[in-house]
Coordinates of C-alpha atoms in Angstrom, one line a residue:
M1 CA -58.5 -45.4 -6.0
Y2 CA -59.7 -43.8 -2.8
A3 CA -58.2 -41.5 -0.1
A4 CA -56.9 -44.4 2.0
D5 CA -54.9 -45.7 -1.0
I6 CA -53.1 -42.4 -1.4
L7 CA -52.5 -42.2 2.4
F8 CA -50.9 -45.6 2.2
I9 CA -48.5 -44.5 -0.5
L10 CA -47.6 -41.0 0.7
S11 CA -48.1 -40.8 4.4
P12 CA -44.6 -42.0 5.3
F13 CA -43.2 -38.9 3.5
I14 CA -42.9 -35.4 4.6
F15 CA -43.4 -32.3 2.4
I16 CA -40.4 -30.1 2.3
D17 CA -40.6 -26.5 1.1
A18 CA -38.1 -24.3 -0.4
S19 CA -37.8 -20.5 0.3
A20 CA -39.3 -18.2 -2.2
D21 CA -36.3 -15.9 -1.7
N22 CA -34.1 -18.5 -3.4
L23 CA -35.9 -17.8 -6.7
L24 CA -34.7 -14.9 -8.8
Q25 CA -36.0 -15.4 -12.3
P26 CA -37.3 -18.9 -12.5
N27 CA -37.5 -21.0 -15.6
I28 CA -41.2 -21.2 -16.7
V29 CA -42.7 -24.2 -18.4
L30 CA -46.2 -23.8 -19.6
I31 CA -47.9 -27.0 -20.8
I32 CA -51.3 -26.8 -22.6
A33 CA -53.6 -29.7 -23.3
D34 CA -56.1 -29.3 -26.2
D35 CA -59.8 -30.1 -25.6
L36 CA -59.1 -32.0 -22.3
G37 CA -62.3 -32.6 -20.3
W38 CA -62.8 -31.7 -16.7
D39 CA -63.3 -35.4 -15.8
D40 CA -60.3 -36.6 -17.8
V41 CA -57.6 -36.2 -15.1
S42 CA -57.5 -38.5 -12.1
F43 CA -56.8 -35.8 -9.6
H44 CA -60.4 -34.6 -10.3
G45 CA -61.6 -38.0 -9.2
S46 CA -61.6 -40.1 -12.3
D47 CA -61.0 -43.8 -11.8
Q48 CA -61.1 -44.5 -15.5
I49 CA -58.3 -42.4 -17.0
L50 CA -55.3 -42.2 -14.8
T51 CA -52.9 -39.3 -15.0
P52 CA -50.3 -39.9 -12.2
N53 CA -47.7 -37.4 -13.4
I54 CA -50.2 -34.6 -13.7
D55 CA -51.8 -35.5 -10.4
L56 CA -48.5 -35.5 -8.5
L57 CA -47.7 -32.0 -9.8
A58 CA -51.1 -31.0 -8.4
Y59 CA -50.6 -32.8 -5.1
S60 CA -47.1 -31.3 -4.6
G61 CA -48.0 -27.9 -6.1
V62 CA -51.3 -26.1 -6.3
A63 CA -54.4 -27.3 -8.1
L64 CA -56.6 -24.5 -9.4
G65 CA -60.1 -25.5 -8.5
R66 CA -61.8 -22.6 -10.2
Y67 CA -59.7 -21.9 -13.3
Y68 CA -61.6 -20.6 -16.3
S69 CA -60.8 -20.1 -19.9
H70 CA -62.6 -19.0 -23.0
C71 CA -64.6 -21.9 -24.4
I72 CA -62.9 -22.1 -27.8
C73 CA -59.2 -22.6 -28.7
T74 CA -58.4 -19.5 -30.7
P75 CA -60.1 -17.1 -28.2
S76 CA -58.4 -18.8 -25.2
R77 CA -54.9 -18.7 -26.8
S78 CA -55.4 -15.0 -27.8
A79 CA -56.4 -14.2 -24.3
L80 CA -53.4 -16.1 -22.8
M81 CA -50.9 -14.3 -25.0
T82 CA -52.3 -10.8 -24.4
G83 CA -54.0 -10.7 -21.1
K84 CA -57.1 -9.4 -22.8
Y85 CA -60.5 -10.9 -23.4
A86 CA -60.9 -12.3 -26.9
H87 CA -63.8 -10.0 -27.6
I88 CA -61.6 -7.0 -27.0
L89 CA -59.2 -8.3 -29.7
G90 CA -61.8 -9.4 -32.3
M91 CA -60.6 -13.0 -31.8
Q92 CA -63.8 -14.4 -30.3
G93 CA -66.1 -17.0 -31.8
Y94 CA -65.5 -19.8 -34.2
P95 CA -61.8 -20.9 -34.2
L96 CA -59.4 -19.6 -36.8
T97 CA -59.2 -21.8 -39.9
N98 CA -56.1 -22.2 -42.1
T99 CA -58.0 -20.7 -45.0
E100 CA -58.6 -17.3 -43.4
D101 CA -56.4 -14.2 -43.7
R102 CA -56.8 -13.3 -40.0
G103 CA -54.6 -13.4 -36.9
L104 CA -54.0 -11.9 -33.5
P105 CA -53.5 -8.1 -34.2
T106 CA -49.8 -7.4 -34.5
S107 CA -50.4 -4.1 -32.6
E108 CA -50.8 -6.3 -29.5
K109 CA -47.6 -7.0 -27.5
I110 CA -47.7 -10.6 -26.4
L111 CA -46.2 -12.7 -23.6
P112 CA -43.0 -13.9 -25.2
Q113 CA -42.2 -10.3 -26.2
Y114 CA -42.5 -9.2 -22.6
L115 CA -40.3 -12.1 -21.4
K116 CA -37.6 -11.4 -24.1
E117 CA -37.3 -7.9 -22.5
L118 CA -36.7 -9.6 -19.2
G119 CA -33.9 -11.7 -20.5
Y120 CA -35.7 -15.0 -21.2
A121 CA -35.0 -17.5 -23.9
T122 CA -38.4 -18.2 -25.4
H123 CA -39.5 -21.3 -27.3
L124 CA -42.8 -22.6 -28.5
I125 CA -43.5 -26.3 -29.3
G126 CA -46.8 -27.4 -30.7
K127 CA -50.0 -25.5 -31.4
W128 CA -50.2 -21.8 -32.3
H129 CA -53.6 -21.1 -33.8
I130 CA -53.7 -17.4 -33.6
G131 CA -52.5 -16.5 -37.1
Q132 CA -50.6 -18.2 -40.0
S133 CA -51.6 -16.6 -43.2
R134 CA -48.9 -13.9 -43.0
T135 CA -45.3 -14.1 -41.8
E136 CA -46.0 -11.3 -39.4
Y137 CA -48.5 -13.5 -37.6
L138 CA -46.1 -16.4 -37.0
P139 CA -44.6 -17.2 -33.5
T140 CA -41.0 -16.3 -34.5
S141 CA -42.3 -12.9 -35.6
R142 CA -43.9 -12.3 -32.2
G143 CA -41.3 -12.9 -29.6
F144 CA -40.5 -16.6 -29.8
D145 CA -36.9 -17.6 -30.5
S146 CA -38.1 -20.8 -32.1
H147 CA -41.2 -22.7 -33.0
F148 CA -41.6 -26.3 -33.8
G149 CA -45.2 -27.4 -34.3
H150 CA -48.5 -26.9 -36.1
R151 CA -49.8 -23.4 -36.7
G152 CA -53.5 -24.2 -37.1
G153 CA -56.1 -25.9 -34.9
Y154 CA -54.8 -29.5 -35.1
V155 CA -53.0 -32.1 -37.3
D156 CA -53.0 -35.8 -37.8
Y157 CA -50.9 -37.5 -35.1
Y158 CA -48.8 -39.5 -37.6
E159 CA -49.0 -37.7 -40.9
Y160 CA -49.2 -34.2 -39.5
T161 CA -51.9 -33.2 -42.1
L162 CA -55.0 -31.1 -41.6
E163 CA -58.2 -31.2 -43.7
E164 CA -60.4 -28.3 -44.3
R165 CA -63.4 -27.5 -46.5
L166 CA -62.4 -25.2 -49.4
E167 CA -64.4 -24.5 -52.6
N168 CA -67.0 -27.3 -51.7
A169 CA -64.3 -29.9 -51.3
D170 CA -62.1 -31.3 -48.5
V171 CA -58.5 -30.4 -49.0
S172 CA -55.5 -31.7 -47.1
G173 CA -52.1 -30.1 -46.4
F174 CA -49.0 -30.8 -44.4
G175 CA -49.0 -28.7 -41.2
L176 CA -45.9 -29.3 -39.2
F177 CA -43.2 -26.6 -39.3
R178 CA -39.8 -25.9 -37.8
N179 CA -39.8 -22.1 -37.6
E180 CA -40.7 -21.1 -41.2
T181 CA -39.9 -24.4 -43.0
A182 CA -42.0 -27.5 -43.4
A183 CA -40.7 -30.3 -41.2
W184 CA -40.9 -33.1 -43.8
D185 CA -38.2 -35.2 -42.1
V186 CA -40.1 -35.8 -38.8
E187 CA -41.6 -39.2 -38.0
G188 CA -43.5 -40.6 -35.0
Y189 CA -46.5 -40.2 -32.8
L190 CA -47.0 -36.4 -32.4
T191 CA -47.2 -36.3 -28.6
D192 CA -43.9 -38.1 -28.4
V193 CA -42.4 -36.0 -31.1
Y194 CA -43.3 -32.8 -29.2
S195 CA -42.0 -34.3 -26.0
R196 CA -38.6 -35.1 -27.6
E197 CA -38.4 -31.6 -28.9
A198 CA -39.1 -30.1 -25.5
I199 CA -36.5 -32.3 -23.9
S200 CA -34.0 -31.2 -26.5
I201 CA -34.7 -27.5 -25.8
I202 CA -34.3 -28.1 -22.1
T203 CA -31.1 -30.1 -22.5
Q204 CA -29.5 -27.6 -24.8
H205 CA -30.6 -24.5 -22.8
N206 CA -27.9 -22.1 -21.8
I207 CA -28.6 -21.6 -18.1
S208 CA -27.0 -18.2 -18.1
S209 CA -30.5 -16.9 -19.0
P210 CA -33.9 -18.1 -17.8
L211 CA -36.0 -20.3 -20.0
F212 CA -39.7 -19.9 -21.1
L213 CA -40.9 -23.0 -22.7
M214 CA -44.5 -23.2 -24.0
L215 CA -45.5 -26.8 -24.9
A216 CA -48.9 -26.6 -26.5
H217 CA -49.8 -30.2 -27.2
N218 CA -52.1 -31.4 -30.0
A219 CA -53.5 -34.0 -27.6
P220 CA -56.1 -34.9 -26.9
H221 CA -57.8 -32.9 -29.7
S222 CA -59.4 -35.0 -32.5
S223 CA -57.8 -35.3 -35.9
N224 CA -59.2 -35.4 -39.4
A225 CA -62.6 -37.0 -40.1
G226 CA -61.1 -40.2 -41.5
A227 CA -59.2 -41.0 -38.3
M228 CA -60.5 -38.7 -35.6
L229 CA -58.8 -40.4 -32.6
Q230 CA -55.3 -41.8 -32.8
A231 CA -53.0 -43.4 -30.3
P232 CA -50.4 -46.2 -30.3
P233 CA -52.2 -49.6 -30.4
E234 CA -50.2 -50.9 -27.4
E235 CA -51.5 -48.0 -25.3
V236 CA -55.1 -48.5 -26.5
R237 CA -55.0 -52.1 -25.5
K238 CA -54.1 -51.1 -21.9
M239 CA -57.5 -49.3 -21.8
R240 CA -59.7 -52.4 -22.1
H241 CA -61.4 -51.6 -18.8
I242 CA -63.2 -48.8 -20.6
E243 CA -66.5 -49.9 -22.2
S244 CA -66.6 -47.2 -24.9
G245 CA -64.3 -48.0 -27.8
G246 CA -63.9 -44.4 -28.7
R247 CA -63.2 -43.5 -25.1
R248 CA -60.5 -46.1 -25.0
I249 CA -58.5 -44.4 -27.8
Y250 CA -59.1 -41.1 -26.1
A251 CA -57.8 -42.4 -22.8
A252 CA -54.6 -43.7 -24.5
M253 CA -54.2 -40.2 -26.0
V254 CA -54.4 -38.7 -22.5
K255 CA -52.1 -41.3 -21.2
K256 CA -49.4 -40.2 -23.7
L257 CA -50.1 -36.6 -22.6
D258 CA -49.5 -37.6 -19.0
D259 CA -46.3 -39.4 -20.0
S260 CA -45.1 -36.2 -21.7
V261 CA -45.5 -34.3 -18.4
G262 CA -43.3 -36.9 -16.7
Y263 CA -40.6 -36.7 -19.4
I264 CA -40.5 -32.9 -19.3
T265 CA -40.2 -32.9 -15.5
Q266 CA -37.5 -35.5 -15.7
A267 CA -35.5 -33.4 -18.3
L268 CA -35.7 -30.4 -16.0
F269 CA -34.4 -32.5 -13.1
D270 CA -31.6 -34.0 -15.2
K271 CA -30.6 -30.5 -16.3
G272 CA -30.4 -29.5 -12.7
I273 CA -32.9 -26.6 -13.0
L274 CA -36.1 -28.2 -11.6
D275 CA -35.7 -26.4 -8.3
N276 CA -35.8 -23.1 -10.1
T277 CA -38.6 -23.8 -12.4
V278 CA -42.3 -23.1 -12.3
I279 CA -44.5 -25.6 -14.2
V280 CA -48.0 -24.6 -15.3
F281 CA -50.4 -27.2 -16.7
I282 CA -53.7 -26.1 -18.2
A283 CA -56.4 -27.0 -20.7
D284 CA -57.3 -24.5 -23.3
N285 CA -61.1 -25.1 -23.0
G286 CA -63.5 -27.9 -22.2
G287 CA -63.7 -31.3 -23.9
M288 CA -65.7 -32.0 -27.1
T289 CA -67.9 -35.0 -26.2
S290 CA -70.0 -34.8 -29.4
G291 CA -70.5 -32.7 -32.5
D292 CA -67.8 -31.2 -34.7
S293 CA -64.3 -32.4 -33.8
M294 CA -65.7 -34.7 -31.1
N295 CA -63.0 -36.6 -29.2
Y296 CA -64.9 -38.5 -26.5
A297 CA -63.8 -36.2 -23.7
S298 CA -66.0 -35.9 -20.6
N299 CA -66.7 -32.7 -18.7
W300 CA -69.1 -34.6 -16.4
P301 CA -70.7 -33.6 -14.1
L302 CA -70.4 -30.0 -15.5
R303 CA -73.0 -28.8 -18.0
G304 CA -71.9 -28.1 -21.6
L305 CA -69.0 -28.7 -24.0
K306 CA -66.3 -26.7 -25.7
M307 CA -68.0 -24.0 -27.8
S308 CA -70.6 -23.3 -25.1
P309 CA -70.5 -20.7 -22.3
F310 CA -71.6 -23.2 -19.6
E311 CA -69.1 -24.5 -17.0
G312 CA -68.2 -27.6 -19.1
G313 CA -66.8 -25.3 -21.8
T314 CA -65.1 -22.8 -19.6
R315 CA -64.2 -24.3 -16.2
V316 CA -61.1 -26.4 -17.0
V317 CA -58.1 -28.2 -15.6
G318 CA -55.3 -26.1 -14.2
L319 CA -52.4 -26.4 -11.8
V320 CA -49.1 -24.7 -10.8
W321 CA -46.0 -26.3 -9.4
S322 CA -43.0 -24.6 -7.9
A323 CA -40.3 -25.3 -5.4
S324 CA -41.0 -21.8 -4.0
F325 CA -44.4 -22.6 -2.5
N326 CA -44.3 -22.3 1.2
N327 CA -47.8 -23.3 2.2
S328 CA -49.3 -26.7 2.9
N329 CA -52.5 -26.0 1.0
H330 CA -52.5 -27.6 -2.4
L331 CA -55.9 -26.5 -3.6
W332 CA -56.7 -22.9 -4.5
N333 CA -60.3 -22.2 -5.1
G334 CA -60.1 -18.6 -6.1
Y335 CA -61.4 -17.4 -9.5
M336 CA -58.6 -17.4 -12.1
H337 CA -59.1 -16.6 -15.8
V338 CA -56.9 -17.3 -18.8
T339 CA -56.3 -13.6 -19.1
D340 CA -54.6 -13.7 -15.8
W341 CA -51.6 -15.8 -17.0
L342 CA -49.8 -12.9 -18.7
P343 CA -49.5 -10.7 -15.6
T344 CA -49.1 -13.7 -13.3
I345 CA -46.2 -15.1 -15.4
L346 CA -44.6 -11.7 -15.6
S347 CA -44.8 -11.5 -11.9
M348 CA -43.1 -14.9 -11.7
A349 CA -40.4 -13.5 -14.0
K350 CA -39.9 -10.4 -11.7
G351 CA -41.5 -8.1 -14.3
N352 CA -44.3 -5.6 -14.2
S353 CA -47.8 -6.1 -15.5
P354 CA -49.0 -3.8 -18.3
K355 CA -52.0 -1.6 -17.2
N356 CA -54.2 -1.8 -20.3
I357 CA -55.2 -5.5 -19.9
N358 CA -58.0 -7.5 -18.4
G359 CA -55.7 -10.0 -16.6
I360 CA -54.9 -9.8 -12.9
D361 CA -51.6 -10.9 -11.3
Q362 CA -52.5 -13.8 -9.1
W363 CA -49.0 -15.1 -8.3
H364 CA -48.8 -14.0 -4.7
N365 CA -52.4 -15.1 -4.0
I366 CA -51.7 -18.6 -5.3
Q367 CA -48.4 -19.0 -3.5
F368 CA -49.8 -17.9 -0.1
N369 CA -53.4 -19.2 -0.4
E370 CA -55.0 -15.8 -0.3
D371 CA -58.3 -14.8 -1.8
S372 CA -58.4 -14.2 -5.5
K373 CA -58.3 -10.7 -6.7
R374 CA -60.7 -11.6 -9.5
E375 CA -64.4 -10.9 -9.0
E376 CA -65.9 -11.2 -12.5
M377 CA -65.3 -12.9 -15.8
F378 CA -66.9 -12.6 -19.3
E379 CA -67.6 -14.9 -22.2
I380 CA -68.7 -12.8 -25.2
D381 CA -69.2 -14.3 -28.6
D382 CA -71.0 -12.0 -31.1
Y383 CA -70.1 -14.4 -33.9
T384 CA -72.2 -17.3 -32.4
G385 CA -74.5 -15.0 -30.5
Y386 CA -74.2 -15.7 -26.8
A387 CA -72.7 -13.9 -23.8
S388 CA -72.2 -14.6 -20.1
I389 CA -71.0 -12.9 -17.0
T390 CA -69.8 -14.5 -13.8
S391 CA -69.7 -12.2 -10.8
G392 CA -69.3 -13.5 -7.3
D393 CA -71.5 -16.5 -6.7
F394 CA -73.7 -15.9 -9.8
K395 CA -73.5 -16.5 -13.5
L396 CA -75.8 -15.0 -16.1
V397 CA -76.0 -16.6 -19.6
T398 CA -77.8 -14.7 -22.4
G399 CA -78.2 -14.6 -26.2
N400 CA -78.4 -17.8 -28.3
V401 CA -76.4 -20.8 -27.3
I402 CA -75.8 -23.9 -29.4
V403 CA -78.3 -26.2 -27.7
A404 CA -76.5 -29.4 -28.8
Y405 CA -73.4 -28.3 -26.9
S406 CA -75.2 -27.0 -23.8
D407 CA -76.6 -30.1 -22.0
Y408 CA -75.1 -32.8 -19.8
Q409 CA -72.9 -35.2 -21.7
G410 CA -70.2 -37.8 -20.9
D411 CA -71.6 -39.8 -18.0
D412 CA -72.2 -42.8 -20.3
L413 CA -68.5 -42.7 -21.4
R414 CA -67.3 -43.2 -17.8
R415 CA -68.3 -46.8 -17.5
I416 CA -65.7 -49.4 -16.5
S417 CA -65.9 -53.0 -17.4
G418 CA -64.4 -55.3 -14.7
D419 CA -61.8 -54.2 -12.3
R420 CA -60.8 -50.5 -12.3
P421 CA -57.0 -49.9 -12.8
S422 CA -54.9 -49.5 -9.7
Y423 CA -54.3 -45.8 -8.9
M424 CA -51.7 -46.8 -6.4
D425 CA -49.7 -48.7 -9.0
A426 CA -50.0 -45.8 -11.4
I427 CA -48.7 -43.3 -8.8
V428 CA -45.8 -45.4 -7.6
N429 CA -44.6 -46.3 -11.2
S430 CA -44.8 -42.7 -12.5
K431 CA -41.8 -40.6 -13.2
L432 CA -43.0 -37.8 -10.9
Y433 CA -43.1 -40.2 -8.0
N434 CA -39.5 -41.0 -8.5
I435 CA -38.5 -37.4 -9.0
L436 CA -40.3 -36.2 -5.9
H437 CA -38.5 -38.9 -4.0
K438 CA -35.1 -37.7 -5.2
I439 CA -35.7 -34.0 -4.4
N440 CA -37.3 -34.7 -1.0
R441 CA -40.5 -33.0 -2.1
R442 CA -43.0 -35.5 -0.8
L443 CA -46.5 -35.3 0.5
K444 CA -48.1 -36.0 3.8
F445 CA -51.9 -36.0 3.5
E446 CA -53.5 -35.2 6.8
D447 CA -57.3 -35.1 7.0
I448 CA -58.6 -34.4 3.5
N449 CA -57.3 -35.9 0.3
L450 CA -57.1 -33.4 -2.6
R451 CA -58.5 -35.9 -5.0
N452 CA -61.8 -36.0 -3.0
E453 CA -61.8 -32.3 -2.6
M454 CA -61.6 -31.7 -6.3
C455 CA -64.6 -33.8 -7.1
I456 CA -67.7 -31.8 -8.0
N457 CA -70.9 -33.1 -6.6
C458 CA -74.3 -31.7 -7.7
D459 CA -77.4 -32.0 -5.6
S460 CA -79.7 -31.6 -8.6
D461 CA -80.6 -34.3 -11.1
R462 CA -78.9 -32.3 -13.8
I463 CA -82.2 -31.6 -15.5
T464 CA -82.6 -28.1 -16.7
T465 CA -85.2 -26.3 -18.8
C466 CA -83.3 -23.1 -19.3
Y467 CA -81.5 -22.6 -22.6
P468 CA -80.8 -19.0 -23.5
Q469 CA -82.6 -18.5 -26.8
N470 CA -84.6 -15.6 -28.3
G471 CA -84.3 -13.3 -25.3
T472 CA -84.4 -15.9 -22.6
M473 CA -81.8 -15.4 -19.8
C474 CA -80.6 -18.0 -17.4
L475 CA -79.2 -17.2 -13.9
F476 CA -77.3 -19.7 -11.8
N477 CA -75.6 -19.7 -8.4
I478 CA -72.5 -21.6 -9.5
K479 CA -71.1 -21.9 -6.0
D480 CA -74.2 -23.8 -4.8
D481 CA -75.2 -25.2 -8.2
P482 CA -71.9 -25.7 -10.2
C483 CA -73.8 -27.9 -12.7
E484 CA -76.1 -25.0 -13.7
A485 CA -79.4 -26.9 -13.4
K486 CA -81.5 -24.5 -11.4
D487 CA -82.5 -21.2 -13.1
L488 CA -82.9 -18.4 -10.7
S489 CA -83.8 -15.6 -13.1
A490 CA -87.4 -15.5 -12.0
S491 CA -86.7 -15.4 -8.3
R492 CA -83.7 -13.0 -8.4
P493 CA -84.7 -10.3 -10.9
D494 CA -82.5 -7.8 -9.0
V495 CA -79.4 -9.9 -9.7
V496 CA -80.4 -10.3 -13.4
K497 CA -80.8 -6.5 -13.7
T498 CA -77.5 -5.7 -12.2
M499 CA -75.5 -8.3 -14.1
T500 CA -77.2 -7.5 -17.4
A501 CA -76.2 -3.9 -17.0
R502 CA -72.6 -4.8 -16.3
L503 CA -72.6 -7.3 -19.2
N504 CA -73.9 -4.7 -21.6
I505 CA -71.1 -2.3 -20.7
E506 CA -68.6 -5.0 -21.4
K507 CA -70.3 -6.0 -24.7
S508 CA -70.0 -2.4 -25.9
K509 CA -66.2 -2.9 -26.0
T510 CA -66.5 -5.8 -28.5
K511 CA -64.5 -5.7 -31.7
A512 CA -66.9 -7.3 -34.1
R513 CA -66.1 -10.4 -36.1
K514 CA -66.7 -10.6 -39.9
V515 CA -69.7 -12.8 -40.7
P516 CA -69.7 -15.2 -42.5
L517 CA -66.3 -16.8 -42.3
F518 CA -64.4 -16.4 -45.6
R519 CA -62.2 -19.3 -46.8
D520 CA -59.9 -17.9 -49.4
P521 CA -59.0 -20.2 -52.3
R522 CA -55.5 -18.8 -52.5
S523 CA -54.7 -20.6 -49.2
S524 CA -55.0 -24.0 -50.8
P525 CA -52.0 -26.3 -50.1
R526 CA -51.9 -27.2 -53.9
F527 CA -50.3 -23.7 -54.4
L528 CA -47.9 -24.1 -51.5
N529 CA -46.0 -27.4 -52.0
Y530 CA -48.9 -29.3 -50.4
T531 CA -48.5 -27.5 -47.1
W532 CA -50.5 -25.0 -45.0
D533 CA -47.9 -22.3 -45.4
V534 CA -47.9 -18.5 -45.4
W535 CA -50.0 -17.3 -48.3
A536 CA -51.1 -13.7 -47.9
D537 CA -47.9 -11.7 -47.4
N538 CA -48.3 -10.0 -50.8
I539 CA -52.1 -9.5 -50.6
K540 CA -53.2 -6.1 -49.5
E541 CA -56.8 -6.8 -48.7
I542 CA -59.1 -9.8 -48.5
S543 CA -62.8 -9.1 -49.0
A544 CA -65.5 -11.5 -47.9

């Protein structure tokens, strides 16, 4: 699908704005995709995996062209909830396992707690992954009125189980909970299950108070080793234009994720609260094209995967939609980091930002297309051994990266066999297209199509010889070289010196992780009715 096709669909329509003054405390719906690649949404230019509902939120809202997250799920969710870098919290590095007695420190006040003080009803559906060994770590102990979902990193899409290595064996346990009780009665494909639950929350919401709904999907994260990718067969069959068999299943998983966005928006419209709702859609980190927990995602043309400090691991999908936007620009290219969501969402909710955080309130800047307030970002992982700083146009990567996750992957997965699917048909047949028609919030594209503008083009051949190892540092101009192919460390020693000094200051603030990871046998599901339930409430201390 090309720009002319979108103009054909949308040019008869006019974009109508609502006044920001009409919003008092908006409802806020935060949707998080798990391990979604940069190249896996069609508003970034993909002709292979079509995401019309997500795309139309971007086209009629604001796409975040330079949105960054931590490169791993537990760190990114810790930062989202606190507004602080993961290394400040001791939550950096390898993601939290179900067998660890570890969680986001309870001394930290987190997003739903702030929103409760502002009068919001707060609900979490889906993934938590920042602590489950103790009751005090659970979502309902930390500001959420309810939680329906999985507490760990992922679960099987049909059986809701998770497998982990414990005492030299793979053990499996049930991982789906409703508040503090295992949800044994649930059946269905998990993405649909979470969508139905979200619709129920929206439908039953008492509109006398504003709603904060966080829908943290399992999709499109991989599942257990025996069945890593799972999607309804009828959806997989629709992906026959994709040459890679694994990528077909992944595409079907993303399609169900896009359907979910349509269902949620429809529920908000049917409830009569869409005009006073802000919708945020983000990925938690880059996709995992290969290696542990691979899911056939593609971050192409960006360099690196999840679990690497390169752009493919940290520069991710993001957008914001609101009826309050009063500008015609639908692409914001300012730097935004996952830590910024806490103060930005509090600003949406008419609250004040705490002062002792790393996040920056970007709400006004996004709404009115002003320059970002953020000038620098950090990715510090003392557990793995790498660190990076992004400042202005430059990015410096140091330490020891995982080389297998630090190259260019995913181009071979993008192949299409035969005719590409019709983007025009996907757009017109989407729920969002129908909803935008009903609320007179339609688009008129003038000169430049957002889909073309969001494509990243790299002048280089994506061949690099710089991998930070054993004291080697790599410097990139990520504005001119977003694919991080040309190392500038030798030609710009002045920049290396300045950025290294600043990075070292930030590294000195790191709360160290315990090494190695300790998997406690007392966490085994065989002791907990075959579930991954709370297990350390009465344990005073765990020693590695």
